[in-house]
Structures are given as C-alpha cells and as structure tokens.
Coordinates of C-alpha atoms in Angstrom, one line a residue:
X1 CA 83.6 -71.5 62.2
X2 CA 82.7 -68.2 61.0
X3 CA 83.4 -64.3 61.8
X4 CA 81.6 -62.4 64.4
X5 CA 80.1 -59.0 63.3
X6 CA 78.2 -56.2 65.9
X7 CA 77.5 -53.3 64.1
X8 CA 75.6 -50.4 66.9
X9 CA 74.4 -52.9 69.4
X10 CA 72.7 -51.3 72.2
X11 CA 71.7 -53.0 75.4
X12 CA 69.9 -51.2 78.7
X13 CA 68.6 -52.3 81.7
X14 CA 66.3 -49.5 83.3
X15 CA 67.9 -46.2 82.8
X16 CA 71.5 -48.0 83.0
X17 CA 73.0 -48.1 79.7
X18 CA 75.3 -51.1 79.5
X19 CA 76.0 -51.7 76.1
X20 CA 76.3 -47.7 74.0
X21 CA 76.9 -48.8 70.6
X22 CA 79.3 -51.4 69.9
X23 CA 81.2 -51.8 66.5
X24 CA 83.6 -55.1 67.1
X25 CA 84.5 -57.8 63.9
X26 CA 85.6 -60.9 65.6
X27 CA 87.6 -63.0 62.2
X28 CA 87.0 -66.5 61.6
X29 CA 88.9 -69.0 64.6
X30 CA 90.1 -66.1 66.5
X31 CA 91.1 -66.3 70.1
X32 CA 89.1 -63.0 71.4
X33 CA 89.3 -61.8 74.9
X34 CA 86.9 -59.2 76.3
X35 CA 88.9 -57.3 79.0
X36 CA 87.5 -54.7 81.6
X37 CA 86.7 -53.9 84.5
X38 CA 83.6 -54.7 86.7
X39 CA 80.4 -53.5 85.2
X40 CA 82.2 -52.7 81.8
X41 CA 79.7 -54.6 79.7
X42 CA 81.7 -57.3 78.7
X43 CA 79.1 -60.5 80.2
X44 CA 76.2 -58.3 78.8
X45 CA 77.7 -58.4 75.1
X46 CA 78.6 -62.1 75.5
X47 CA 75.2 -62.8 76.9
X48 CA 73.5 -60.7 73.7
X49 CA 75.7 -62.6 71.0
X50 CA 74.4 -66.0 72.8
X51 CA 70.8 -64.7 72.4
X52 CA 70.8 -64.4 76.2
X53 CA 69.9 -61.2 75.8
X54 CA 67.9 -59.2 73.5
X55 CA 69.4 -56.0 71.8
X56 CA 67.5 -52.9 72.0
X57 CA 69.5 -51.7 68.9
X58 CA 72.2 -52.9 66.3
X59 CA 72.9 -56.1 64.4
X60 CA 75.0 -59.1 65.3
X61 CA 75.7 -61.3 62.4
X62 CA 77.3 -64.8 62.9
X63 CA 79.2 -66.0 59.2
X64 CA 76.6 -64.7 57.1
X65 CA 73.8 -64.4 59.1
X66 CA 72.0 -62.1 61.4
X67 CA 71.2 -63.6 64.6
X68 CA 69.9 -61.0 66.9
X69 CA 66.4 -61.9 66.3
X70 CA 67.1 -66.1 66.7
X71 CA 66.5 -68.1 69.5
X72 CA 69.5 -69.2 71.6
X73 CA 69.3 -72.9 70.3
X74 CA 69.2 -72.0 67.1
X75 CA 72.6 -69.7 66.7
X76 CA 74.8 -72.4 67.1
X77 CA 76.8 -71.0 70.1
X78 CA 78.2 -73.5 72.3
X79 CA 78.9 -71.3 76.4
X80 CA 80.7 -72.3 79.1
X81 CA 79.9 -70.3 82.6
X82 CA 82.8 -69.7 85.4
X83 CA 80.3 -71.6 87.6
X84 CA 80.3 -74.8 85.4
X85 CA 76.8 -75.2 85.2
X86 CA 76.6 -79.2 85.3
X87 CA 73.8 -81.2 86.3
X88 CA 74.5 -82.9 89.3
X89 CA 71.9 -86.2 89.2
X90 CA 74.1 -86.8 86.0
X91 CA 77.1 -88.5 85.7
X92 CA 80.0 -87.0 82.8
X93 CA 79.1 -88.9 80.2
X94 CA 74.9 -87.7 80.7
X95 CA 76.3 -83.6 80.8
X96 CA 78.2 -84.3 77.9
X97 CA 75.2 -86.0 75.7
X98 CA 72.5 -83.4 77.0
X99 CA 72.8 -81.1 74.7
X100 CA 72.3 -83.8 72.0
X101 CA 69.6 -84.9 73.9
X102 CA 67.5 -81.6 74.6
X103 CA 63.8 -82.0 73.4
X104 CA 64.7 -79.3 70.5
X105 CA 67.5 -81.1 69.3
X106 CA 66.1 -85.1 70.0
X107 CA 65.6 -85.8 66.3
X108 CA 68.7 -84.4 65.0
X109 CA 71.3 -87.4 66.0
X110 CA 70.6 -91.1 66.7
X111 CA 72.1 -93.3 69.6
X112 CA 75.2 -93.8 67.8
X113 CA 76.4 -90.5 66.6
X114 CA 75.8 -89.5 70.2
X115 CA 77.9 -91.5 71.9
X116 CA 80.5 -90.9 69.1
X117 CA 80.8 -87.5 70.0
X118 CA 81.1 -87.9 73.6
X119 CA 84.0 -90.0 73.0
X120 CA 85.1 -88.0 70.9
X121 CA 84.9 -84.7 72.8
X122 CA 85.8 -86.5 75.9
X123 CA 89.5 -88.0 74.5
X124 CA 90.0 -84.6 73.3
X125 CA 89.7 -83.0 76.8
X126 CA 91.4 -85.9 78.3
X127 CA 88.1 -87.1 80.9
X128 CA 87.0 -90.1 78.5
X129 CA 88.5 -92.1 81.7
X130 CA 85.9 -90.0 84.0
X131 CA 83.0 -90.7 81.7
X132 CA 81.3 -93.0 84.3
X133 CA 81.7 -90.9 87.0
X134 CA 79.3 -88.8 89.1
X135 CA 79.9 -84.7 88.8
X136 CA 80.1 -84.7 93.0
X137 CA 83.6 -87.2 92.4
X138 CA 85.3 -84.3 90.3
X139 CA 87.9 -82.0 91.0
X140 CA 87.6 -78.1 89.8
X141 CA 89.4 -78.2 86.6
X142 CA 87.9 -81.8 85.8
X143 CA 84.0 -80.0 86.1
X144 CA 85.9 -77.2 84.2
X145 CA 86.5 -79.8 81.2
X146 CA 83.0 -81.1 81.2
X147 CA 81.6 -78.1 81.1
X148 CA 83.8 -76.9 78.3
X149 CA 83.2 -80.7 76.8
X150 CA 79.6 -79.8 76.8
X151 CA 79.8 -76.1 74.9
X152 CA 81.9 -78.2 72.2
X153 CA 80.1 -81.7 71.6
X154 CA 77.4 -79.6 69.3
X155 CA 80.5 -78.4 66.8
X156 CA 79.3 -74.7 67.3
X157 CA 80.1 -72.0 65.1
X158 CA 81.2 -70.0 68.0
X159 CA 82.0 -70.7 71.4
X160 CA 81.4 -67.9 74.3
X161 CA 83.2 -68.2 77.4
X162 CA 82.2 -66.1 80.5
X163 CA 85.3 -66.2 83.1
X164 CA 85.8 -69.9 83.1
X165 CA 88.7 -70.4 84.8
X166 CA 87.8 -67.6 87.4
X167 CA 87.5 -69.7 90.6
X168 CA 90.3 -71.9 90.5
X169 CA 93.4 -71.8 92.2
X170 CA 96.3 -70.1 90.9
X171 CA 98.1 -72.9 89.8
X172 CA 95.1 -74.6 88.3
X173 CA 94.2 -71.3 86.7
X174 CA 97.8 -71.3 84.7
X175 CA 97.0 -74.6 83.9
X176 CA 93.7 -74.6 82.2
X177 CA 94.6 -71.4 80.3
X178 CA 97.5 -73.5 78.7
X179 CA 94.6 -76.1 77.9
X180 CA 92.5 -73.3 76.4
X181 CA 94.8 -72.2 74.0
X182 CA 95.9 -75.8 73.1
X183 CA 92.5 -76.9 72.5
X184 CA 91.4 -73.6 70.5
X185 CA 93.7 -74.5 67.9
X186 CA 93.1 -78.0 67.5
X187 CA 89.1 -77.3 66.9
X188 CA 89.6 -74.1 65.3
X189 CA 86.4 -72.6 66.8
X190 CA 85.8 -68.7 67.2
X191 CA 86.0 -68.0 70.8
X192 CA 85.0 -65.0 73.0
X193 CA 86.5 -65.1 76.4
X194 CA 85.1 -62.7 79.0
X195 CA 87.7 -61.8 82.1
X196 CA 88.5 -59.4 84.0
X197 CA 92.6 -60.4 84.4
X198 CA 94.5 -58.5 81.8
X199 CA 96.7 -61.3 82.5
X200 CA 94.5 -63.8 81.5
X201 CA 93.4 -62.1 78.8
X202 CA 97.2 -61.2 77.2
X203 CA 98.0 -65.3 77.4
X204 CA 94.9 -66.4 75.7
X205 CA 94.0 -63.6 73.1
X206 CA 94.6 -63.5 69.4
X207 CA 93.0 -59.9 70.1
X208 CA 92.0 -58.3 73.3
X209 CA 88.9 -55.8 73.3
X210 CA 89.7 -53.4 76.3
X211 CA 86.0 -52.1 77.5
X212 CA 84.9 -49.3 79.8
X213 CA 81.4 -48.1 80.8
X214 CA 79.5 -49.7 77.8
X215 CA 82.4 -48.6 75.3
X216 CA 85.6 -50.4 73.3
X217 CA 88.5 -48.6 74.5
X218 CA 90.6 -50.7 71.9
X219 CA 91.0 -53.6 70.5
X220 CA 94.2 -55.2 69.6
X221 CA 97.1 -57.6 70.2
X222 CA 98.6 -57.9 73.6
X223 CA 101.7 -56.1 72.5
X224 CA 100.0 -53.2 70.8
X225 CA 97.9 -52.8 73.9
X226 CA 100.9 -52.7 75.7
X227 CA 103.2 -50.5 73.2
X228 CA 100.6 -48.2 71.7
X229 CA 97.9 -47.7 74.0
X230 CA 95.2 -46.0 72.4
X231 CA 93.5 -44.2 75.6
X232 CA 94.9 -43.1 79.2
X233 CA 92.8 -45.8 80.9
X234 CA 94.3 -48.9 78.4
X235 CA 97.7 -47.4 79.6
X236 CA 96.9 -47.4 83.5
X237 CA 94.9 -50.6 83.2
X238 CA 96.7 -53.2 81.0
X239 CA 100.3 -54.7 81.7
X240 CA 101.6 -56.3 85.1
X241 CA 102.4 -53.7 86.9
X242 CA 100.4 -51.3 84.5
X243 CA 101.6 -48.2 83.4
X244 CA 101.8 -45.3 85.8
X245 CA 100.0 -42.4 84.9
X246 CA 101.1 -38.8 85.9
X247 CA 99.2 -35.2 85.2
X248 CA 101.8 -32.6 83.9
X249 CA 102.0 -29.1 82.8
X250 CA 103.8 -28.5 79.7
X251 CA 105.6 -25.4 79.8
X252 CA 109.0 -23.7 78.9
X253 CA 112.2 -22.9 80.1
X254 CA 114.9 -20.4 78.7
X255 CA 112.8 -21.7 75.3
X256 CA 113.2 -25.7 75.9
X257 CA 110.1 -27.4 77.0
X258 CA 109.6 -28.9 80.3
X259 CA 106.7 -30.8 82.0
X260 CA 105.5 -29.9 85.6
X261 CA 104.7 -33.2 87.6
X262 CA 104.2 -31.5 91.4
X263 CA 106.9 -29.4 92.4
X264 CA 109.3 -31.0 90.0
X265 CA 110.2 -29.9 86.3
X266 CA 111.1 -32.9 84.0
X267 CA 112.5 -32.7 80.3
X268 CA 110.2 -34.2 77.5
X269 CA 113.3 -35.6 75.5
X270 CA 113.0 -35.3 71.9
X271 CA 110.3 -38.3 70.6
X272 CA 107.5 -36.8 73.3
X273 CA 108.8 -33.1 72.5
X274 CA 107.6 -33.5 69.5
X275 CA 104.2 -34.9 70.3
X276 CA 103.9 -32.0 72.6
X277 CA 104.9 -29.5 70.4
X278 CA 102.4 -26.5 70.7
X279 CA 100.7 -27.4 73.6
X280 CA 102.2 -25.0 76.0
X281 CA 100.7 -24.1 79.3
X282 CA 98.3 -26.9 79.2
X283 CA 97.5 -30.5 81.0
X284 CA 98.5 -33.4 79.5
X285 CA 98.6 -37.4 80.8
X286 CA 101.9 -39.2 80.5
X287 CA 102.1 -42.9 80.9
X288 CA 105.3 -44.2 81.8
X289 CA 106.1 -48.0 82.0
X290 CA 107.4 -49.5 84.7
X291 CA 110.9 -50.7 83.9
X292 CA 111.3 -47.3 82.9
X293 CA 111.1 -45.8 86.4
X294 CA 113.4 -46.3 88.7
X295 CA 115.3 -45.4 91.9
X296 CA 117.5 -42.7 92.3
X297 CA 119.4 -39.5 94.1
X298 CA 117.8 -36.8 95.4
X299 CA 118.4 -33.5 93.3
X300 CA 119.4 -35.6 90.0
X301 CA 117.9 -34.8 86.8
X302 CA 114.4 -36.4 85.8
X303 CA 113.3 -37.4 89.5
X304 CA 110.5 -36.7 91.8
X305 CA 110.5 -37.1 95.6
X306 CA 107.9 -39.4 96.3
X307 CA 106.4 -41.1 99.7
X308 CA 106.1 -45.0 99.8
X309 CA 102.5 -46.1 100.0
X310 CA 102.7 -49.6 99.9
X311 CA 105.8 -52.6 98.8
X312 CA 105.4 -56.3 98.1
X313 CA 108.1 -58.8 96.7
X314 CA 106.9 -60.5 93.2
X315 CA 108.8 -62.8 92.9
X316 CA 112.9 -61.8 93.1
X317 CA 111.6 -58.3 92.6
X318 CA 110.1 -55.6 94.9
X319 CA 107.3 -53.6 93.7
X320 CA 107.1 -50.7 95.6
X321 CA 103.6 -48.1 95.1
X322 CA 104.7 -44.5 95.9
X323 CA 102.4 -41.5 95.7
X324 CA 104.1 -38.0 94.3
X325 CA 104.5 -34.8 96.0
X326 CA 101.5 -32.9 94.5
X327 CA 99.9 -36.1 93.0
X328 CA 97.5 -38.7 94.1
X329 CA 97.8 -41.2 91.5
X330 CA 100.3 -43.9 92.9
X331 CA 103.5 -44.5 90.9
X332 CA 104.6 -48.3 90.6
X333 CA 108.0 -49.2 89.8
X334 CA 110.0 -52.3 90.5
X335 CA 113.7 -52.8 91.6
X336 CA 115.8 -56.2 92.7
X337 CA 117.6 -53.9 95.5
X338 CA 117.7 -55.1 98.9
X339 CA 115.9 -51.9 100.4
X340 CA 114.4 -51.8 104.1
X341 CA 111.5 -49.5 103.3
X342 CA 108.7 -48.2 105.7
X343 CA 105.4 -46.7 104.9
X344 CA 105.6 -43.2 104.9
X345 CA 109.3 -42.9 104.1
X346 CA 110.5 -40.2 101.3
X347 CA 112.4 -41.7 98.2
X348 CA 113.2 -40.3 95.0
X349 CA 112.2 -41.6 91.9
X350 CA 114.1 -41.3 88.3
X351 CA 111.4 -41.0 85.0
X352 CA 112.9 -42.2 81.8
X353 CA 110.7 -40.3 79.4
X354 CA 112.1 -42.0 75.9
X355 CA 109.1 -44.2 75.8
X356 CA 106.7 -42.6 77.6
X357 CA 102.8 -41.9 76.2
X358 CA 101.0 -38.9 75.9
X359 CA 97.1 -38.2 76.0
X360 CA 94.8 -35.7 75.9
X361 CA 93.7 -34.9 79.7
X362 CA 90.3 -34.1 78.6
X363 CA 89.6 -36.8 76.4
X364 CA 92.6 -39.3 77.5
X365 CA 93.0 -40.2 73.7
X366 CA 96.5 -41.0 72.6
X367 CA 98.3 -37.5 70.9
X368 CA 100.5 -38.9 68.3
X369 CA 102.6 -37.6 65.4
X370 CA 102.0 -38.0 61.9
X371 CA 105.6 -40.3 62.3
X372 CA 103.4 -42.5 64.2

C-alpha cells in the first residue's frame, strides 16, 4: 500500500488539453473517488497513473517512487475496466491466474503459489465455487468479481478502477458498491475509483476529487463537499437533488441589504449579510439546498413566483423542477404534499437563506468570512 502523489501532470491529445496541471495526494489505503462530468479528465488521469498514458508534464510518484517514466507492468497497479475485460476462451480460474502467468511475470511465482492466490482471491470475493466455470456461464456482478479478482491476485500497491459497476442494474449496482467498500477495507489497498454518479462516489469515497475541464474543483469528504462547497459548480453538481443555484443583485433598501433574484427582493439574513457585506450593486451566485426551499403563499416574505418545468415522485417525495420569473436556471425542491401539478402552472416558492452559499459570479469561488 502506499500514497499517491501528482505534482503538475499535464496530458493533451491534439490541441485538446485534458489534463491542465493536476496537484492531488492520494494517502496510503484511501478510498478515492474521481467525480465529474463527461469529458472532465477523470479516465485520462486514471489511465496516466496506470502508465496507460504518458504525461507530457509533471510527476506521479507511487510510495516513494516516481513512476511516470515506468512501464505499466512494472508500477504495480492492479485495473479493473466497467467493461470487465475477461478473456472469454478462459474459464475463472484461467482470468484469475493470467496475470501471474503473463510472459513478463512467468518466472516470478511457481505452480503452487499460483493457485494459492487464486484461491485465495477467489474465497475473498466469494466465486471460489465458480472457479471451474466458463466466463459466458456468469452473471454481471459475478464477471464484475473476476474482473476485480484479477486487478487484486498481484497484491498491487494501488488499485485503479474506471466506472466498474457502471452497467449494472440498479439493484446490482447498490450491491457491488457495498462489496467495494467491504472488500477495500479487508485488503487495505489504495484505490482510485472513476464515476461519474456523485452518488456513487459519496457511498464509496474516503475523499471525493470533484473535476471540471482538466481541473480539481475540490477535493474532500462527502460531507464537506456537501456543507462547504468550495466553487459554484461543486454546489450545483454534488448532492441528490443538488443544490440550486440562483444569480442575484445585492443591493439595499432604507440601508438593509437585499438580493434581487428576478422581479423579487429577498433578505440575506445575518450569516450571508455578512459574507456580502460590501459588495453592493453587484452579481453574486447563491446556492441554496434543497430541504431549504420550499412551498409557499404568494406575496409572503422570501418567495419567488416560479413556473413548473418538470415533477417526478422519488420515492414518498415529489421533486418538482421550476424555472424563476427572470431566471433560467431551474430550481429543485422537494415536498411530501399531495399536489396535482401541470406543466406550465405558476407556484410560489419560499428560500430559506440561513444556509445558503455564496460565490463569486465571475470566478464561482466560494466568498467566505474570516469566521469561516
């Protein structure tokens, strides 16, 4: 087991730039989930630790080594793909040995030690019954052991795991991610988890490291993602539903501040008033979590008429998408109210600003306090 270090690794591929200088330390048996969007970079900076891919700038270090010049084989990087990547003219037990097996490795373990980690490896991932059997006789999640079987029988220092559980049903899907985490701690390996399911990524991750367009975002626990985002789009992209993200104009009135969202005029309270202090008569991005937006009364305090774009039931809840008078970004919010909605009809919304986030509108950086 060993820490992960990427000091300025830069990857392109013709005048794309996918990878624009990543800093990331990965400690020693962490759980680490790479979390973004398509195209974000995250399978181009699993494939460059794996030796996949070369870097065109930086240094990746693995414990106390730096790897970026090394041959895949020789980094000691066990990788599991979402598409299982299993030879099909072999049966379990033949997937599981072949990388024991491979021509670079032949010399390096005898008959015996082999089949002792198969056994091993197998037992631990519960298919030492399936050994015998052909990969066409498997269901999805048992391929989905084997191939994770595989990435472990070596012991690597590291194991790299690009959207494994991806393609299986839902139900399988909760069930392997249970597995993951279970079988993480037994061995203790450092793992890197590429997904693109923030939900995904907040049950499995020690840490989660948010990317967009070649760049960290952040990097941090599930609950400080979700508490303390540190940029507009971690806010709007992470949590289920995600935080809803209005443009406002901070302004005053008889002296108190107030924020323009459309036609409306909405009270800071005191905790953002004093983030916003001295930013009058400019933009700012507020994020405001869904259980903190709710339903209310036309003409109350803090609410905004809004138009329904779109409801679904979760569950016992409804989430209902609404778009704001004089804004285009959709507001989510959720309510257990019987309510017979239509598209198109006009509701009003109630903000509760007390834990709402603030960020720059030019940067989207988080504006905090020195009490922060």
């Amino acid at each position: 087991m060993a820490e992960v270090q990427l000091s300025g690794v830069r990857k392109r591929f013709g005048l794309v730039e996918a990878l624009r200088g990543i800093d990331l330390a990965i400690p020693d048996s962490a759980y680490v989930c790479l979390l973004g969007p398509s195209g974000c970079g995250k399978t181009t900076l699993l494939r460059c630790v794996a030796g996949l891919e070369t870097v065109d700038a930086g240094q990746i270090r693995i414990g106390s080594q730096n790897v970026e010049a090394l041959e895949p084989f020789a980094r000691n990087v066990g990788l599991a793909f979402q598409n299982y990547a299993l030879y099909p003219h072999l049966d379990v037990r033949g997937n599981l040995s072949f990388p024991l097996r491979a021509p670079r490795r032949r010399t390096e373990f005898g008959d015996g030690e082999i089949e002792q980690r198969v056994k091993s490896i197998a037992t631990l991932l519960q298919i030492d019954a399936l050994l015998d059997k052909p990969i066409v006789a498997l269901s999805g999640g048992q391929k989905q052991r084997v191939a994770l079987g595989r990435a472990l029988v070596r012991n690597p220092t590291v194991l790299l795991l690009d959207e494994p559980v991806t393609h299986l049903d839902a139900r399988l899907r909760h069930e392997m991610r249970v597995e993951l985490k279970l079988l993480q701690r037994r061995v203790g390996t450092t793992t890197i988890h590429v997904t693109h399911d923030q939900l995904e990524a907040q049950a499995l991750g020690d840490l989660i490291v948010v990317m967009r367009d070649g760049l960290i975002e952040q990097v941090g626990t599930p609950d400080e993602l979700c508490t303390r985002p540190a940029t507009s789009f971690v806010a709007s992209f992470v949590g289920d539903p995600p935080m809803s993200l209005l443009t406002a104009r901070l302004g005053q009135e008889a002296g108190v501040l107030s924020l323009r969202v459309g036609a409306a005029q909405l009270r800071p309270g005191e905790r953002l008033g004093r983030l916003l202090d001295g930013l009058c008569d400019q933009d700012v991005e507020i994020a405001v979590p869904a259980h903190h937006i709710a339903l209310g009364h036309a003409g109350d305090e803090q609410t905004i008429a809004a138009r329904v774009q779109a409801h679904e039931w979760v569950g016992r809840e409804l989430q209902i998408v609404v778009a704001l008078n004089g804004s285009p970004v959709p507001v989510r919010l959720r309510t257990q109210q019987r309510l017979a909605l239509r598209i198109g009809d006009e509701i009003a919304i109630r903000l509760n600003l007390g834990s709402a986030h603030a960020f720059d509108s030019k940067t989207g950086r988080r504006l905090q306090s020195s009490a922060d």
